[in-house]
Amino acid sequence: MSGKPLVRLNPGDDAKVERINAGWNATKRLYEMGLNTGAKFKVVKNDRGPIILSLSGNKIAIGRGLAQKIMVNE
C-alpha cells in the first residue's frame, strides 16, 4: 500500500504510520515521541497550524511540513 500524507487526514480519523520520509533528526524526534512505523493514532485537530494527534493517551503536535512526510494508512 502506498498510504497518504498525514496532512490529508481529518479530525476524528484513526490511522497507522506506514513510513516516515524525513531526515534522521526529524525521524529520531518522532520516534522519541512514540510516532514510529506501525504506531496507531487519532487525529484531534487538523486545520491551521500544527496537527494535533492522540497517541497512547498523549497529545502531540506535528508541524505541517513534517506531517507531509509521514505516510499513513487509515
Coordinates of C-alpha atoms in Angstrom, one line a residue:
M1 CA 0.0 0.0 0.0
S2 CA 1.2 3.5 -0.8
G3 CA -0.5 5.3 2.0
K4 CA -1.2 9.1 2.1
P5 CA 0.4 12.0 3.9
L6 CA -0.7 12.7 7.4
V7 CA -1.8 16.2 6.5
R8 CA -4.7 14.8 4.4
L9 CA -6.4 13.2 7.4
N10 CA -9.4 14.8 9.1
P11 CA -10.1 15.3 12.8
G12 CA -11.5 12.0 14.2
D13 CA -9.7 9.8 11.7
D14 CA -7.8 6.8 13.1
A15 CA -4.6 5.9 11.2
K16 CA -1.4 3.9 11.4
V17 CA 2.1 5.1 10.4
E18 CA 3.3 3.3 7.2
R19 CA 6.6 5.1 6.8
I20 CA 8.4 8.4 7.6
N21 CA 10.2 10.2 4.7
A22 CA 12.1 12.7 6.8
G23 CA 15.7 13.2 7.7
W24 CA 17.5 11.4 10.5
N25 CA 17.0 14.1 13.2
A26 CA 13.3 14.6 12.5
T27 CA 12.7 10.8 12.4
K28 CA 14.5 10.4 15.7
R29 CA 12.4 13.1 17.3
L30 CA 9.2 11.4 16.1
Y31 CA 10.4 8.0 17.4
E32 CA 11.1 9.6 20.8
M33 CA 7.5 10.9 20.9
G34 CA 6.2 7.4 20.0
L35 CA 5.3 8.1 16.4
N36 CA 7.1 5.4 14.6
T37 CA 6.4 2.9 11.9
G38 CA 3.3 0.9 12.9
A39 CA 2.1 3.4 15.6
K40 CA -1.7 3.9 15.7
F41 CA -3.1 7.3 16.5
K42 CA -6.2 9.5 16.2
V43 CA -6.2 13.0 14.6
V44 CA -7.5 15.5 17.1
K45 CA -7.0 18.7 15.2
N46 CA -6.0 19.5 11.6
D47 CA -6.9 23.0 10.5
R48 CA -4.4 25.8 10.7
G49 CA -1.1 25.4 12.4
P50 CA 0.3 22.1 13.7
I51 CA -1.7 18.9 13.5
I52 CA -2.6 17.5 17.0
L53 CA -2.6 13.7 17.4
S54 CA -3.7 11.5 20.2
L55 CA -1.1 8.7 20.6
S56 CA -1.1 6.2 23.5
G57 CA -3.0 8.6 25.8
N58 CA -0.8 11.6 25.0
K59 CA -1.4 14.5 22.7
I60 CA 1.4 15.6 20.4
A61 CA 1.7 18.4 17.8
I62 CA 3.3 17.8 14.4
G63 CA 4.2 20.7 12.1
R64 CA 2.5 20.7 8.7
G65 CA 5.8 20.4 6.8
L66 CA 6.9 17.3 8.8
A67 CA 3.3 15.8 8.6
Q68 CA 3.6 16.0 4.8
K69 CA 6.5 13.5 5.1
I70 CA 4.6 11.0 7.3
M71 CA 2.8 8.4 5.2
V72 CA -0.2 6.7 6.9
N73 CA -3.0 4.2 6.3
E74 CA -6.5 4.6 7.7

